[in-house]
Coordinates of C-alpha atoms and ligand atoms in Angstrom, one line a residue:
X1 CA 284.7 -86.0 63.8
X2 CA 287.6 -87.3 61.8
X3 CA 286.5 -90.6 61.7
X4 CA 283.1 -89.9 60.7
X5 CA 284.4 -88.2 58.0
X6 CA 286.3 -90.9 57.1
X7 CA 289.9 -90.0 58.0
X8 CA 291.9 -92.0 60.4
X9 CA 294.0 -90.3 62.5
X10 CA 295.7 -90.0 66.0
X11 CA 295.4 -87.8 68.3
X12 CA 298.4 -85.8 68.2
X13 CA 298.8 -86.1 64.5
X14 CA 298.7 -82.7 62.3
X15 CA 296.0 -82.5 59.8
X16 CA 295.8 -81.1 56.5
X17 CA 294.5 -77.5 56.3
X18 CA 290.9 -78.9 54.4
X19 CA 290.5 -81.6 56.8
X20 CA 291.1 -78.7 59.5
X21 CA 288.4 -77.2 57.9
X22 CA 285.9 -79.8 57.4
X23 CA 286.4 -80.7 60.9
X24 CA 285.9 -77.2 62.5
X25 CA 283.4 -76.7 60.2
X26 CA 281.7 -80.0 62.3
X27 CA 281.7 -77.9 65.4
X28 CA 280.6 -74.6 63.8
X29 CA 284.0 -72.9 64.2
X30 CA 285.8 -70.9 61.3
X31 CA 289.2 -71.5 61.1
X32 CA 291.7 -68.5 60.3
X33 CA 295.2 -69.2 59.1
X34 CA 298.0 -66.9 59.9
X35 CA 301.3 -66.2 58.3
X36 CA 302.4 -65.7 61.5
X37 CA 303.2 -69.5 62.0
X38 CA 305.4 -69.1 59.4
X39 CA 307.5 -66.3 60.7
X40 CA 307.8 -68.4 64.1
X41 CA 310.0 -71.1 62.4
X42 CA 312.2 -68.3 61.9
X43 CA 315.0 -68.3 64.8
X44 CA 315.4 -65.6 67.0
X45 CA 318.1 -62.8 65.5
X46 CA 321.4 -63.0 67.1
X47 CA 322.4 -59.3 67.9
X48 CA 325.6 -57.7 67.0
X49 CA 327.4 -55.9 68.9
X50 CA 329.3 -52.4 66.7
X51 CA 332.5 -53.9 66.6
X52 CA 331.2 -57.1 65.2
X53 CA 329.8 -55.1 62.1
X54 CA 332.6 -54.5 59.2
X55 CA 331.9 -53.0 56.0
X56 CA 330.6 -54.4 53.1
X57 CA 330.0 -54.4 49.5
X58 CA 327.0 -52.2 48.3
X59 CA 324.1 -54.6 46.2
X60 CA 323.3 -53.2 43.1
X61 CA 320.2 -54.1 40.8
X62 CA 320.3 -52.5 37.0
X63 CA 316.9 -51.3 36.1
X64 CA 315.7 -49.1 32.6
X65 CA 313.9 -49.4 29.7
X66 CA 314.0 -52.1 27.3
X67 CA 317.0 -51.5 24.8
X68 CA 318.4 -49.0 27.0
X69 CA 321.5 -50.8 27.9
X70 CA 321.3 -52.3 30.6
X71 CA 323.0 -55.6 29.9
X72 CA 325.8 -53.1 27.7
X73 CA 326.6 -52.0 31.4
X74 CA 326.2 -55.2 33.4
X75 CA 328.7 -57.2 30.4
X76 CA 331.3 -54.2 30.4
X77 CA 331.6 -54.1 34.2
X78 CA 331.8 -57.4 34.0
X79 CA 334.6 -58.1 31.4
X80 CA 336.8 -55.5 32.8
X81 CA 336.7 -56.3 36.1
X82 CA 336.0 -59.6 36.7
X83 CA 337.3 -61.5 33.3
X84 CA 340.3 -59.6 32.9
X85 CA 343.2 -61.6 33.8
X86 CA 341.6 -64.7 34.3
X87 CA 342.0 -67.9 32.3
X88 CA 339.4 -69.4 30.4
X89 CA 337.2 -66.7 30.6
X90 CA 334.3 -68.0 30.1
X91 CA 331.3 -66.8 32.2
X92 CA 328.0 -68.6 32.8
X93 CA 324.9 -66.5 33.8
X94 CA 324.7 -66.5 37.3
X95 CA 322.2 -64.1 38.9
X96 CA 324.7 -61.9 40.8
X97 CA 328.4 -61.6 40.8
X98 CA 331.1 -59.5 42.4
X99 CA 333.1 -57.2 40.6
X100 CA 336.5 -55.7 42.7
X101 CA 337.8 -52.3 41.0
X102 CA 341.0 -51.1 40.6
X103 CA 341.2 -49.8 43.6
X104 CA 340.2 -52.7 45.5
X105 CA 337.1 -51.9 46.3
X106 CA 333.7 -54.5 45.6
X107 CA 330.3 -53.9 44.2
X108 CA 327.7 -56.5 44.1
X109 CA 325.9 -56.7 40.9
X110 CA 322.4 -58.4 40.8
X111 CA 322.3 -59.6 37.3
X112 CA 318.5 -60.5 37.4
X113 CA 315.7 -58.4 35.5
X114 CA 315.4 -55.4 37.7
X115 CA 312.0 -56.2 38.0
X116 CA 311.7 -59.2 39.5
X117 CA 314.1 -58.6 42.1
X118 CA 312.5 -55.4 43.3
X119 CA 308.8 -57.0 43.0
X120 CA 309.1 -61.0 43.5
X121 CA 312.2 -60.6 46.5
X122 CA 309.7 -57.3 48.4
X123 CA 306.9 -59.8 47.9
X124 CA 308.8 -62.3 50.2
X125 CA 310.4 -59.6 52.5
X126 CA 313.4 -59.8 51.4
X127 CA 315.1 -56.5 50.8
X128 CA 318.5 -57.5 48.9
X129 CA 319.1 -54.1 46.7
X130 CA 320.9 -51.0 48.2
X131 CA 321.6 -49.0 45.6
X132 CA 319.4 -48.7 42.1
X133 CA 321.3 -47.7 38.8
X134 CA 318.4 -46.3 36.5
X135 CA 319.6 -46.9 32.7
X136 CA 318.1 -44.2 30.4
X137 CA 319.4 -43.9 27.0
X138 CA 320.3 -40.8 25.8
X139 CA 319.0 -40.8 22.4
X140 CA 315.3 -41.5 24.0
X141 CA 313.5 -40.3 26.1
X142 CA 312.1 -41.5 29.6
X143 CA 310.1 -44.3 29.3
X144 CA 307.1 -46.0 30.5
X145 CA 309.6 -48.8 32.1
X146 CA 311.8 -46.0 33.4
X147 CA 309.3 -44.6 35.0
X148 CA 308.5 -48.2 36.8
X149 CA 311.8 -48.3 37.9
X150 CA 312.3 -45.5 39.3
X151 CA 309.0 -45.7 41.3
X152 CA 310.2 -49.3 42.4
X153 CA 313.5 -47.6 43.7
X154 CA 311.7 -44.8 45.5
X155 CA 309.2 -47.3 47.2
X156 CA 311.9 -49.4 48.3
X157 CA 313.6 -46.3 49.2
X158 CA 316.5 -47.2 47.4
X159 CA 318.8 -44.5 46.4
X160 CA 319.3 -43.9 42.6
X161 CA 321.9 -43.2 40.5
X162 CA 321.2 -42.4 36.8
X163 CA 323.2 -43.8 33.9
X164 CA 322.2 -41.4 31.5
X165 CA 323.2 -44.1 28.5
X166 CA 324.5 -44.1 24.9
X167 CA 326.2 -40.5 24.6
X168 CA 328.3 -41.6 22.0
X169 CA 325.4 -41.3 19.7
X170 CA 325.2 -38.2 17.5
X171 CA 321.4 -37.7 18.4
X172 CA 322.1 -38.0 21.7
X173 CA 320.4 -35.5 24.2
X174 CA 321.2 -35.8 28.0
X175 CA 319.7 -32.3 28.5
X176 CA 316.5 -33.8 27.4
X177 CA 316.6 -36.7 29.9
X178 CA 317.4 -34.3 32.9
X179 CA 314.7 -32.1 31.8
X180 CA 312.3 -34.7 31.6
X181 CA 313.2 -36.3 34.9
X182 CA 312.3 -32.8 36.6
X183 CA 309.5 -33.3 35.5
X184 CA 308.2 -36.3 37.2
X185 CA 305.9 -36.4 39.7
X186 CA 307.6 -36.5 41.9
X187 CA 310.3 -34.5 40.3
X188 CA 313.8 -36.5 39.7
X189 CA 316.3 -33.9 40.1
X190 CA 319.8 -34.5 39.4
X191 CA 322.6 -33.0 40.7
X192 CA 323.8 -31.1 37.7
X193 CA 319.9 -29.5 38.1
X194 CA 320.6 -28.8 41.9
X195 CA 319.1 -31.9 43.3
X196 CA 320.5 -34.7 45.6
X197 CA 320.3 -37.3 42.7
X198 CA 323.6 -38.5 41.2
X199 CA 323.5 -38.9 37.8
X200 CA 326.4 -39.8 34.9
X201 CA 326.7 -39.6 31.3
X202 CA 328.2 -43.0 30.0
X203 CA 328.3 -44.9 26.9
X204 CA 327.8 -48.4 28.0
X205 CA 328.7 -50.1 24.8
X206 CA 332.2 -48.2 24.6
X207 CA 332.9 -48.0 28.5
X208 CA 333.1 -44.4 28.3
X209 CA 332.6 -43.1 32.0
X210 CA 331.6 -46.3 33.2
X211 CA 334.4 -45.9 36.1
X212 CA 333.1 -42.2 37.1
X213 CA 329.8 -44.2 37.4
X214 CA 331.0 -46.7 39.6
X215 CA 332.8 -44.2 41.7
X216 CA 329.8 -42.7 42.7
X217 CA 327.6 -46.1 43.6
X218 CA 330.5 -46.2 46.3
X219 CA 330.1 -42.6 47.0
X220 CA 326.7 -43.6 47.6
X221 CA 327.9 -46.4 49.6
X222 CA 330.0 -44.9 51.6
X223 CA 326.7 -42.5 52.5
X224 CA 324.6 -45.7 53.3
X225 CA 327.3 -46.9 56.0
X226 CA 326.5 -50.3 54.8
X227 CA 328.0 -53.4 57.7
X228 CA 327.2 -56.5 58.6
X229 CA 329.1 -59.1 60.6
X230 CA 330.9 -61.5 59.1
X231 CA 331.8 -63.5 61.9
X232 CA 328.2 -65.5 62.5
X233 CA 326.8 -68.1 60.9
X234 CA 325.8 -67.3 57.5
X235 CA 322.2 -66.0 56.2
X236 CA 320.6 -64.2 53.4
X237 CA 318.3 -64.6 50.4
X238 CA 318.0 -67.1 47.2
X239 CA 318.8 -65.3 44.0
X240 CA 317.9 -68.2 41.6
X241 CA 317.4 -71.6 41.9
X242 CA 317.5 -74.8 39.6
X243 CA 318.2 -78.4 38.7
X244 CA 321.3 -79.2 37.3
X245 CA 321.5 -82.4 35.5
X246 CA 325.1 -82.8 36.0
X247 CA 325.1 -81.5 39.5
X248 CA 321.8 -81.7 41.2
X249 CA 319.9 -78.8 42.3
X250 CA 321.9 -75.4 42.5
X251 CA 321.0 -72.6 43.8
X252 CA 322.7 -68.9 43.8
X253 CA 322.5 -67.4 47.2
X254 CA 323.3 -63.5 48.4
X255 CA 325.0 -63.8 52.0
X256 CA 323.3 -60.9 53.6
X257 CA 325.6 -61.2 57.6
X258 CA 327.5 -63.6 58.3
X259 CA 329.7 -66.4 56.4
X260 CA 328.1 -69.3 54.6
X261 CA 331.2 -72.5 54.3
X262 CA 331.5 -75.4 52.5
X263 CA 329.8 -77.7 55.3
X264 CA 327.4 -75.7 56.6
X265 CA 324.1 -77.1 57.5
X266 CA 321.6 -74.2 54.9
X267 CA 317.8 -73.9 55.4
X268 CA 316.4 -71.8 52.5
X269 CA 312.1 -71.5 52.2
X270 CA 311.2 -75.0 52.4
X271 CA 314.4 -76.8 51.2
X272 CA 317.6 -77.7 53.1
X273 CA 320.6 -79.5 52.9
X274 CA 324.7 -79.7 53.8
X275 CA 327.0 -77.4 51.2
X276 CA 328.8 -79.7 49.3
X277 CA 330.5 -76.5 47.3
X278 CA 330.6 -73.1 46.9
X279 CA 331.2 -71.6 43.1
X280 CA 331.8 -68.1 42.3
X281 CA 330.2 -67.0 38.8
X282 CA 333.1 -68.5 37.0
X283 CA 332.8 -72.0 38.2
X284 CA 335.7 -71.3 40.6
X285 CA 335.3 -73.2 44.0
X286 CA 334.8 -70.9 47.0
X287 CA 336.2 -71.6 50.7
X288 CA 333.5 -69.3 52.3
X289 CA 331.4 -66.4 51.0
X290 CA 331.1 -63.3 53.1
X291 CA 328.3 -60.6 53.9
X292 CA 327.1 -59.3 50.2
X293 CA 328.9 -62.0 48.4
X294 CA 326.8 -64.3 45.4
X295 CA 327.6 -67.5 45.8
X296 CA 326.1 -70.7 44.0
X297 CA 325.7 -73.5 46.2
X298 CA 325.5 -77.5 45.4
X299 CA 323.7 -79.7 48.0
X300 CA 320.2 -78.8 48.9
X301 CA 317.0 -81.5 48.0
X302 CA 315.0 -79.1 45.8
X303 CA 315.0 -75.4 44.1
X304 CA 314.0 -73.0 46.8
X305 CA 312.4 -70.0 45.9
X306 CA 313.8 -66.5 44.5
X307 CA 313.5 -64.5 47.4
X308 CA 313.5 -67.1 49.9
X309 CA 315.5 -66.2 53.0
X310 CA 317.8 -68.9 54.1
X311 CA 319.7 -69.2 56.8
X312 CA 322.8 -71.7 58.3
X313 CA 322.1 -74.1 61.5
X314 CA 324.8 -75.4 63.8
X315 CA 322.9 -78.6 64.4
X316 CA 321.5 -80.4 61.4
X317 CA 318.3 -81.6 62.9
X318 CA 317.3 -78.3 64.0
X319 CA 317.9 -77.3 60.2
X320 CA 315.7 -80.6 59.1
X321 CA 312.8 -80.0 61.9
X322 CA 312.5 -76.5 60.7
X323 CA 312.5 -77.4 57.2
X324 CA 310.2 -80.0 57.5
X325 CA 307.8 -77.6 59.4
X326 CA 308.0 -74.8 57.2
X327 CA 306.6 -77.3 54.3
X328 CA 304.1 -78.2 56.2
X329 CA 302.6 -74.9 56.8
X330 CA 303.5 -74.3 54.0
X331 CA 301.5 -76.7 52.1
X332 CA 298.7 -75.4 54.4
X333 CA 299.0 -72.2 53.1
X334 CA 298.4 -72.6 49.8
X335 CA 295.6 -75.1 50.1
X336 CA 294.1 -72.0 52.2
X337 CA 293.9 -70.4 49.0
X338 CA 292.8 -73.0 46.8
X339 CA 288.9 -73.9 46.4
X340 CA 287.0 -75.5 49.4
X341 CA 287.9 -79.0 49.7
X342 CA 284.3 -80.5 49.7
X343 CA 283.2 -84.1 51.1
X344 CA 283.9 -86.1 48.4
X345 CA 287.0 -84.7 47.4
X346 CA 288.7 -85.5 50.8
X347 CA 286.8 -88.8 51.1
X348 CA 288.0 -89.6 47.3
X349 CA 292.1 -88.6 48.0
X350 CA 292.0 -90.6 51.3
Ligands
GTP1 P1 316.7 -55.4 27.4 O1 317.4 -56.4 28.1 O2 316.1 -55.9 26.1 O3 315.7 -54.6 28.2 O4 317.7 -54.3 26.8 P2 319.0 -53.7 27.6 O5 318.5 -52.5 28.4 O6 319.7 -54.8 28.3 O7 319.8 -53.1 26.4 P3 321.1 -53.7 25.7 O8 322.3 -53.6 26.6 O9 320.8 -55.1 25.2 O10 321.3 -52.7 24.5 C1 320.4 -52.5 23.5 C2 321.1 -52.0 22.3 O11 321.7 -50.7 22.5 C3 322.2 -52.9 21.8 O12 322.2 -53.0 20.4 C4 323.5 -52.2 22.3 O13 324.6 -52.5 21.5 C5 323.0 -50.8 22.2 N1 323.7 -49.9 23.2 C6 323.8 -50.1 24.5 N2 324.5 -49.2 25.1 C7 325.0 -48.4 24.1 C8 325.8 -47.2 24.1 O14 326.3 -46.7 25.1 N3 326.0 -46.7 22.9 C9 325.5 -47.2 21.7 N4 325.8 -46.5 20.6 N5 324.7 -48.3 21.7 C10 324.5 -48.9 22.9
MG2 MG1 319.2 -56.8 28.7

């Protein structure tokens, strides 16, 4: 049938999903793809044992209405706790960075648009947030985009915490914002207003409170008994990805178990390649990153994905096959979802 449709092939050679098509299409079959080739190119899930699981930093995504403050709170956690004492001091964006607090405790920060890493990482699977800080100025009232957020948080049943934002101002009306959180549907009630909520005024822009805030994302935490082991090979999920002139492509990955090294052998989506370096959000090389540690990596052949999972392989040519077949399908995929490949088209390309 290939041949008479013009395309030479062997007989153990993969074809293209159209040509798949045409050709069933010969025989009066329908061909169905599934996703479900795509999930097999994912290796079986080592199991831990308890012991094996330690603690580990809570992820946290920002999320509010535009202007609310968000990036206020983001910049002032980040300046006094990860800035401070450093030299240079000067930070480029990276998509998530760790912040350790006074009293040596870490919280992961995903710096992204809330948004996207609630709707484009779920659409991929990948759950990455375990706490939600909902940013709702004081001197406004909740908002359209607040209302979003918090319906992203509750249908990734993420707990909340609300920064009730911008105190400082003289028109400012917490009151109002609790109120009008009760009366959601479903209702948001805090715990001043006897519900399970946590909620905490704060002025973002002056830092007022910010620490009371942060003590209660690990109070929250602590509550989510959050572990992983560290002592596997590393995987997680791709917070950003891009080509660096300078550097080649680099891409910002959240270690999820595990611990990803300087050497390791990383599969992520449909790209792979061997660490060449591990940078913190400062620039700083890294030895190894750890279960809910950001770290931006140098060495794969192309941008994955944000929200890719990727994953470490012992032997490189596991890592490539794998790659190589996820591509494929892939490819296959998203021709399944393009217009039907007629005759001429496929007689034309070949
Ligand atoms: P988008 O990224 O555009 O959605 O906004 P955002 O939520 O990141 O808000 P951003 O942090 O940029 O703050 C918006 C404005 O509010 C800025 O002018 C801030 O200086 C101001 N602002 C933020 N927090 C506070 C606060 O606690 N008090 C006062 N007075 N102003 C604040
Ligand atoms: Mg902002």
């Amino acid at each position: 049938a290939c041949f008479s449709l013009g395309v030479m092939v062997t007989m153990n050679q993969r074809l293209e999903a159209d040509t798949l098509l045409l050709v069933a299409d010969e025989f009066g079959y329908k061909i169905e793809f599934s996703d479900a080739d795509l999930e097999e190119t994912d290796a079986e899930e080592e199991v831990d044992t308890e012991e094996s699981l330690l603690q580990r930093a809570p992820v946290v995504t920002v999320m509010g209405h535009v202007d609310h403050g968000k990036t206020s709170l983001l910049d002032y956690i980040r300046k006094t706790n990860v800035i401070a004492g450093e030299s240079g001091g000067i930070t480029q964006h990276i998509g998530a960075y760790n912040v350790k607090l006074e009293n040596g405790q870490r919280i992961t920060f995903l710096d992204t648009p809330g948004h996207e890493a609630f709707t484009a990482m779920r659409a991929r699977g990948a759950q990455i947030t375990d706490i939600a800080i909902i940013v709702i100025a004081a001197d406004d009232d909740v908002m359209p985009q607040t209302k979003e957020a918090i319906a992203h948080a509750q249908a990734a049943q993420v707990p909340m915490i609300i920064a009730i934002n911008k105190v400082d101002k003289p028109n400012a009306n917490p009151d109002n914002i609790r109120q009008q959180l009760s009366g959601l549907n479903p209702p948001v009630l805090v715990e001043e207003w006897g519900g399970n909520v946590q909620a905490q005024e704060i002025s973002a822009k002056f830092g007022n409170n910010v620490d009371v805030l942060l003590e209660k994302v690990l109070l929250q935490a602590e509550m989510l008994e959050l572990k992983a082991n560290p002592e596997r090979s590393a995987n997680g999920v791709v917070i950003e990805a891009s080509l660096d002139k300078g550097r080649g492509y680099v891409a910002t990955m959240l270690v999820q178990t595990g611990t990803l090294r300087v050497g390791d052998y990383v599969v992520a989506g449909k790209n792979h390649g061997k660490v060449k370096a591990l940078l913190d959000e400062r620039g700083k090389n890294l030895t190894e990153a750890g279960p809910s540690i950001p770290a931006t990596i140098l060495g794969l052949d192309g941008a994955p994905t944000a929200g890719d999972k990727f994953r470490v392989y012992a032997d490189e040519s596991e890592g490539k096959a794998i790659a190589n077949k996820r591509e494929q399908l892939q490819r296959e995929l998203s021709i399944r979802t393009k217009k039907h490949t007629t005759l001429e088209e496929l007689g034309r390309r070949i």
